[in-house]
PDB file of C-alpha atoms in Angstrom:
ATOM      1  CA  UNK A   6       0.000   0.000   0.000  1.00  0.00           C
ATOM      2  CA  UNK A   7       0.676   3.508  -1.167  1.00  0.00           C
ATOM      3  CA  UNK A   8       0.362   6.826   0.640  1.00  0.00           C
ATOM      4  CA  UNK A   9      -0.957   9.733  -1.539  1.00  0.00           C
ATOM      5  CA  UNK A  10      -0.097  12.821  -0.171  1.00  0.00           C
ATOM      6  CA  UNK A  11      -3.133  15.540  -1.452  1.00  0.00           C
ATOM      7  CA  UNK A  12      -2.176  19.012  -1.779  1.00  0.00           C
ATOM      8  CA  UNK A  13      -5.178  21.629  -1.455  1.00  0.00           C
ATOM      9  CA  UNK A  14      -4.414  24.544  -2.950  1.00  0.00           C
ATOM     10  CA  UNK A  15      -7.218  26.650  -2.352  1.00  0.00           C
ATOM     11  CA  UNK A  16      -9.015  25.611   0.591  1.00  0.00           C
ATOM     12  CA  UNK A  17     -12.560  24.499   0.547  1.00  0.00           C
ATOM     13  CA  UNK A  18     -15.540  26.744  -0.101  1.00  0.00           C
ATOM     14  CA  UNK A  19     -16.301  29.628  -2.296  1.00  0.00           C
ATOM     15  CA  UNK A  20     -14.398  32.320  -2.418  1.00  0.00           C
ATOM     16  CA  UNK A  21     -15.297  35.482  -4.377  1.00  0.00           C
ATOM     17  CA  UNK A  22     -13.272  38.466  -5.559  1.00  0.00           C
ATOM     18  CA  UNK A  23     -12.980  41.646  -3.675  1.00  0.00           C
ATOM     19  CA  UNK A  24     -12.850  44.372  -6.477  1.00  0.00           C
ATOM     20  CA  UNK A  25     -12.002  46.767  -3.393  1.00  0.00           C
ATOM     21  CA  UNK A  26      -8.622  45.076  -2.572  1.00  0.00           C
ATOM     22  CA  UNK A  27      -8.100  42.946  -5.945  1.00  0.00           C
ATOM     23  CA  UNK A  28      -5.668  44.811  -8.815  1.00  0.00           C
ATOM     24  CA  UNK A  29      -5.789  43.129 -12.899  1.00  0.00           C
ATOM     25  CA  UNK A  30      -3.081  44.349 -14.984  1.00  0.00           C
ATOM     26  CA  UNK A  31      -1.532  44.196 -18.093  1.00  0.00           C
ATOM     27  CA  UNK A  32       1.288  44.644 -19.936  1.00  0.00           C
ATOM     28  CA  UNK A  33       0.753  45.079 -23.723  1.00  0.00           C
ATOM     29  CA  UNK A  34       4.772  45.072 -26.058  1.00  0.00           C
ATOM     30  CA  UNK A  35       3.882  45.385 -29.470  1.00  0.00           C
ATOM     31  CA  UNK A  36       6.864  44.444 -31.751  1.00  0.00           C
ATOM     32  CA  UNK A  37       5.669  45.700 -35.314  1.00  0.00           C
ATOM     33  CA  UNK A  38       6.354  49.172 -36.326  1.00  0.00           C
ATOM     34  CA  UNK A  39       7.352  50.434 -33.418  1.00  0.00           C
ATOM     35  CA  UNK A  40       8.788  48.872 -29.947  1.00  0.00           C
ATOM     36  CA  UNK A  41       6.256  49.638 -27.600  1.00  0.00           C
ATOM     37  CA  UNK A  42       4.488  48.769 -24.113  1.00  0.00           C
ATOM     38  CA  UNK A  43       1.674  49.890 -22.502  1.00  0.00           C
ATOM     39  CA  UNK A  44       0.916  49.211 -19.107  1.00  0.00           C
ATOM     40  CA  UNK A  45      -2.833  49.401 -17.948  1.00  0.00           C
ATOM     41  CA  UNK A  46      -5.574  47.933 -15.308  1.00  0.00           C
ATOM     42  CA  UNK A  47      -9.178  46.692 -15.228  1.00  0.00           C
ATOM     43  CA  UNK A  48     -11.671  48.919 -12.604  1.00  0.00           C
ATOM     44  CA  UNK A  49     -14.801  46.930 -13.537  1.00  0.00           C
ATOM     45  CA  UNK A  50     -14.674  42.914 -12.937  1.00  0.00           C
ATOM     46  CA  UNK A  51     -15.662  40.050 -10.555  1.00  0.00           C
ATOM     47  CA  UNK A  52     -14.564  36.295  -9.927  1.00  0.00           C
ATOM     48  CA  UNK A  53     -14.844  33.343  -7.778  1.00  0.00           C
ATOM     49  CA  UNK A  54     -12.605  30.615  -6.628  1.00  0.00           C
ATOM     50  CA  UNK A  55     -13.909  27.083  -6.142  1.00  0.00           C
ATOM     51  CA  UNK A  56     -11.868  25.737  -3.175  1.00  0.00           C
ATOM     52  CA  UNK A  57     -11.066  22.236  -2.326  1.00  0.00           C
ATOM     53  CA  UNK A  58     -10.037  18.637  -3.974  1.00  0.00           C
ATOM     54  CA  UNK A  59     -10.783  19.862  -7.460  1.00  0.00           C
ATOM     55  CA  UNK A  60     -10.371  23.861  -7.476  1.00  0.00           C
ATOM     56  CA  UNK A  61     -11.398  26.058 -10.232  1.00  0.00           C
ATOM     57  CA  UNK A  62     -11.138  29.703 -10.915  1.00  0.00           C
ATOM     58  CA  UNK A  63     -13.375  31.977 -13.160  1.00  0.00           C
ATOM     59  CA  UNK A  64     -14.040  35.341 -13.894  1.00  0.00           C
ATOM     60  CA  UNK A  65     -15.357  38.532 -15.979  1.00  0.00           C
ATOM     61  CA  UNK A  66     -13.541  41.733 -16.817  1.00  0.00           C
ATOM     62  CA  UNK A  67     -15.197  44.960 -18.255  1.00  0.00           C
ATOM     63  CA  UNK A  68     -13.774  46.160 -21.576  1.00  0.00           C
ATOM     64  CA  UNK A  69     -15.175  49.526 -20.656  1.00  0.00           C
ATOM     65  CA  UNK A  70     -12.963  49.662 -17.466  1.00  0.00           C
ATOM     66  CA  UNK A  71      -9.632  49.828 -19.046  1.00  0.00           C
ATOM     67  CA  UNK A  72      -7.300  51.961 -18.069  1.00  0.00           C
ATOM     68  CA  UNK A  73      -3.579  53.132 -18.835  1.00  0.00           C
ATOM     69  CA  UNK A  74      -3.679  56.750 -17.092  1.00  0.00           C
ATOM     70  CA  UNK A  75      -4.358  58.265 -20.758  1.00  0.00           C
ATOM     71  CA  UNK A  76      -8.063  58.585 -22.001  1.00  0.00           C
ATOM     72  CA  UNK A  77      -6.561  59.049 -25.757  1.00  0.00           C
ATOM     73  CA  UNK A  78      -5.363  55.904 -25.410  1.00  0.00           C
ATOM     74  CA  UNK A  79      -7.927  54.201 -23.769  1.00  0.00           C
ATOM     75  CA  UNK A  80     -10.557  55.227 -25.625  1.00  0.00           C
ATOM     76  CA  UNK A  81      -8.309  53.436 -28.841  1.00  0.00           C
ATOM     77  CA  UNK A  82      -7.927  50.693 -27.077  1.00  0.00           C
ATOM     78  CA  UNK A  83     -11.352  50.280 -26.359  1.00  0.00           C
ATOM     79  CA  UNK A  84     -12.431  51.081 -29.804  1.00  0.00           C
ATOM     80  CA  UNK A  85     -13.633  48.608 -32.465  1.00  0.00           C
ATOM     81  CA  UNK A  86      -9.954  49.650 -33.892  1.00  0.00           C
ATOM     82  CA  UNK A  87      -8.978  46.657 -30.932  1.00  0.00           C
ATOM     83  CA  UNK A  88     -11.361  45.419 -28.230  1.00  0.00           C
ATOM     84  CA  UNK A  89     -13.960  47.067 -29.138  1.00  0.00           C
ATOM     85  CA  UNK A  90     -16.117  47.537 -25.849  1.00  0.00           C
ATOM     86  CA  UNK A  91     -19.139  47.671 -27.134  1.00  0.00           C
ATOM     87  CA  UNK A  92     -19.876  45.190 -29.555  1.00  0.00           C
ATOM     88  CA  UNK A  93     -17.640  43.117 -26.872  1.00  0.00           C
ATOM     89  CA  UNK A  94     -18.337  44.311 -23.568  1.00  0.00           C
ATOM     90  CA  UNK A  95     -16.400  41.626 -21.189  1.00  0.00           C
ATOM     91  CA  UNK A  96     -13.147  39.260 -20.952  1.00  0.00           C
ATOM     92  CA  UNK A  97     -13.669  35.810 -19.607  1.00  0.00           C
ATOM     93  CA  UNK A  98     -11.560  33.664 -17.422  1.00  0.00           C
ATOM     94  CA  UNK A  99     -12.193  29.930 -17.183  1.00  0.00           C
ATOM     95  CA  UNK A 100     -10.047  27.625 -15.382  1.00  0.00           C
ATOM     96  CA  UNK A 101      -9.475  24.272 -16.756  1.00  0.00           C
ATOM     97  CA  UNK A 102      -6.852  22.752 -14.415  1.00  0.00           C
ATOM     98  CA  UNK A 103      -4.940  23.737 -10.828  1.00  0.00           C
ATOM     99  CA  UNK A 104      -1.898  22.067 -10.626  1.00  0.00           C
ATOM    100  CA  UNK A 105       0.514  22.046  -7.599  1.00  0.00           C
ATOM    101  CA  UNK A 106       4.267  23.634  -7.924  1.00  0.00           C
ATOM    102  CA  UNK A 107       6.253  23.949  -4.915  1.00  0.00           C
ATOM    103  CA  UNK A 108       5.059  25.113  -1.510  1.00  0.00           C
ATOM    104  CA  UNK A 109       2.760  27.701  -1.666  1.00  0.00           C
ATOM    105  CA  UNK A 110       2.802  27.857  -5.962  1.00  0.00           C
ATOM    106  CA  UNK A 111       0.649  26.291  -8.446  1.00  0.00           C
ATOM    107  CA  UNK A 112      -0.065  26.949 -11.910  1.00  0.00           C
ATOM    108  CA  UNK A 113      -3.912  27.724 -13.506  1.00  0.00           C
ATOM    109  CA  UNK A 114      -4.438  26.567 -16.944  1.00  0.00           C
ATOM    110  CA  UNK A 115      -7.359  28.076 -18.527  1.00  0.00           C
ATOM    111  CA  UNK A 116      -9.185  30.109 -21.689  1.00  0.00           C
ATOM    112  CA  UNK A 117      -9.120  33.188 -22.058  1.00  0.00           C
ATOM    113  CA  UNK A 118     -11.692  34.655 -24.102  1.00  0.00           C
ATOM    114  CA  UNK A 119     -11.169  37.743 -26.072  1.00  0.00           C
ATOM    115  CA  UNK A 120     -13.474  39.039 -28.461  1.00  0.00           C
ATOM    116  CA  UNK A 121     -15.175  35.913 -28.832  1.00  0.00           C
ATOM    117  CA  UNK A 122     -11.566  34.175 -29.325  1.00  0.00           C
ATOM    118  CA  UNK A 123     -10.008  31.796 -27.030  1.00  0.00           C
ATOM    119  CA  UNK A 124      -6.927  31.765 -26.095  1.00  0.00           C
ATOM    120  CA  UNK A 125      -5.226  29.484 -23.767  1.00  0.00           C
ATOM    121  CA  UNK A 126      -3.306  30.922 -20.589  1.00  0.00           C
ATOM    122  CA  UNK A 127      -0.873  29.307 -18.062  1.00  0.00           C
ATOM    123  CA  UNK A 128      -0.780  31.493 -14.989  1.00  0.00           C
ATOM    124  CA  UNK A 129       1.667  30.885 -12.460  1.00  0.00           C
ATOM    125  CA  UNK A 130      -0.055  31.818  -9.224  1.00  0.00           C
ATOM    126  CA  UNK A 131       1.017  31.765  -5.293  1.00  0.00           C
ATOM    127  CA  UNK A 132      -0.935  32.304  -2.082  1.00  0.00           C
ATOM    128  CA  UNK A 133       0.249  34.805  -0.044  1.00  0.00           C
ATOM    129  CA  UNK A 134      -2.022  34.845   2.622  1.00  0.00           C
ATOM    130  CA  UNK A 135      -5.083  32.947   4.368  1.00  0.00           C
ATOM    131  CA  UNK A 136      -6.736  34.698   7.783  1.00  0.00           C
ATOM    132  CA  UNK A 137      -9.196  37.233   8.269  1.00  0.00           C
ATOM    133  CA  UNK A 138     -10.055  40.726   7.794  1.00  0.00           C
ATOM    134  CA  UNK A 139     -10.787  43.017   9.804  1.00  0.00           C
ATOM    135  CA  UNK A 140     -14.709  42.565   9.846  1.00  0.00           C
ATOM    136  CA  UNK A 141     -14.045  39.084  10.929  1.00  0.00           C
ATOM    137  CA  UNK A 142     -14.601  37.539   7.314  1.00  0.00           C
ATOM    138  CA  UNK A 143     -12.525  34.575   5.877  1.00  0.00           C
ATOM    139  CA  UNK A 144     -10.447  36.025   2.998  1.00  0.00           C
ATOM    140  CA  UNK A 145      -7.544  34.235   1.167  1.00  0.00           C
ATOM    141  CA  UNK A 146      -4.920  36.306  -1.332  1.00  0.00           C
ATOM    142  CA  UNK A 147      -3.234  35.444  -4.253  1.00  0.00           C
ATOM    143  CA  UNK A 148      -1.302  36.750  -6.810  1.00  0.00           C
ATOM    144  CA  UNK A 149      -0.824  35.194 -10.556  1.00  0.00           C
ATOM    145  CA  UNK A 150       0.835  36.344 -13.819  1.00  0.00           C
ATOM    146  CA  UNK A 151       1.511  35.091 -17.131  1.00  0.00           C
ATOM    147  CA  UNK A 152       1.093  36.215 -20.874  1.00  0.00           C
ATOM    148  CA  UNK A 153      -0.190  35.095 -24.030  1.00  0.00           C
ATOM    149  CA  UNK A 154       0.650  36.314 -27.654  1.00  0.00           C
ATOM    150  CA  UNK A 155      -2.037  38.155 -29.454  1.00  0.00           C
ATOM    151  CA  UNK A 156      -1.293  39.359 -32.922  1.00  0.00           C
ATOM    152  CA  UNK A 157       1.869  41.116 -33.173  1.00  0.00           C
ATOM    153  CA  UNK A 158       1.454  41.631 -29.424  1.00  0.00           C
ATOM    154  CA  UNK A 159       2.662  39.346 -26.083  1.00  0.00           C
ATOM    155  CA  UNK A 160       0.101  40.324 -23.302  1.00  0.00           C
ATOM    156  CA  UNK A 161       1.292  39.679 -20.192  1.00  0.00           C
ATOM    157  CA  UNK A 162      -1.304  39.680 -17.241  1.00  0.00           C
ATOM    158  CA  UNK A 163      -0.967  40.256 -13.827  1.00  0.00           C
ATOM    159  CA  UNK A 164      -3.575  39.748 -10.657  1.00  0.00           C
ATOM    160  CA  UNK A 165      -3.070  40.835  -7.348  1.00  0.00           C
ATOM    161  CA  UNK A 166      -6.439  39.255  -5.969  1.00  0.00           C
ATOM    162  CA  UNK A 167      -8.301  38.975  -2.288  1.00  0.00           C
ATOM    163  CA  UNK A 168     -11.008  37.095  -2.335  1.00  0.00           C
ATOM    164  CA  UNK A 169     -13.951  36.566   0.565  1.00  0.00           C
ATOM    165  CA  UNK A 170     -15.477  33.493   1.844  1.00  0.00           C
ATOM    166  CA  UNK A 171     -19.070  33.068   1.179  1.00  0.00           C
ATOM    167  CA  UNK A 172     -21.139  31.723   4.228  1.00  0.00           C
TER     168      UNK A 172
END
């Protein structure tokens, strides 16, 4: 006989993003005419974590919320020119596999859909905290990053999220 030592990653329940204390970011390079980045954020989204044997992460961003600290820009980039916000009004996150690193690190496999396009992400991710806050809820925190080409363009995504225990 075997032992099988189980790793839980997120614990057990549902958790659900706080947009309050929960930062998604980007990092756009563009390689064709020009060398460029733009850095930017999401204002406008929402997401829950499935805890437990099997966990699984989802999640909605609002095109309209972008923001790089430049409303020239933003309003391009939310154009039909690129995501075009409203013919497209949200980005979708869905998780299709949590699997262990070391310690506190696992990576999230998962679509990402853009524009009604699909991409596949790895993001490597790592709890950095588990306790409660200060109104006596449960909350966990995580960050995650990783990038996915687009185009001419690498995307790189980052999430600094804290997410709240439902009852």
């Amino acid at each position: 006989m075997s032992a099988v030592e189980t790793t839980t990653l997120i614990p057990a329940g549902t958790w659900t993003v706080d947009p309050v204390h929960t930062t998604i970011g980007f990092q756009v390079v563009d390689t064709t005419d020009l060398f460029s980045t733009i850095n930017g954020r999401f204002t406008d989204f929402e997401g829950r974590l499935e805890g437990g044997a099997e966990p699984k992460l989802a999640g909605a961003i609002r095109v309209a919320s972008l923001r790089t600290d430049n409303e020239r820009r933003d309003a391009h980039l939310t154009s039909p020119d690129f995501l075009d916000a409203e013919k497209y009004p949200e980005i979708r996150f869905e998780s299709t596999a949590v699997e262990p690193l070391a310690g506190d690190r696992f990576f999230v496999r998962g679509d990402l859909t853009v524009k009604e396009t699909s991409f596949e992400v790895e993001l490597e991710a790592r709890i950095r905290g588990l306790g409660r806050g200060k109104a006596g809820d449960e909350r966990l925190v995580l960050d995650a990053q990783g990038s996915f080409e687009w185009g001419t363009t690498t995307v790189e995504l980052t999430a600094a999220v804290s997410a709240v225990k439902e009852a």
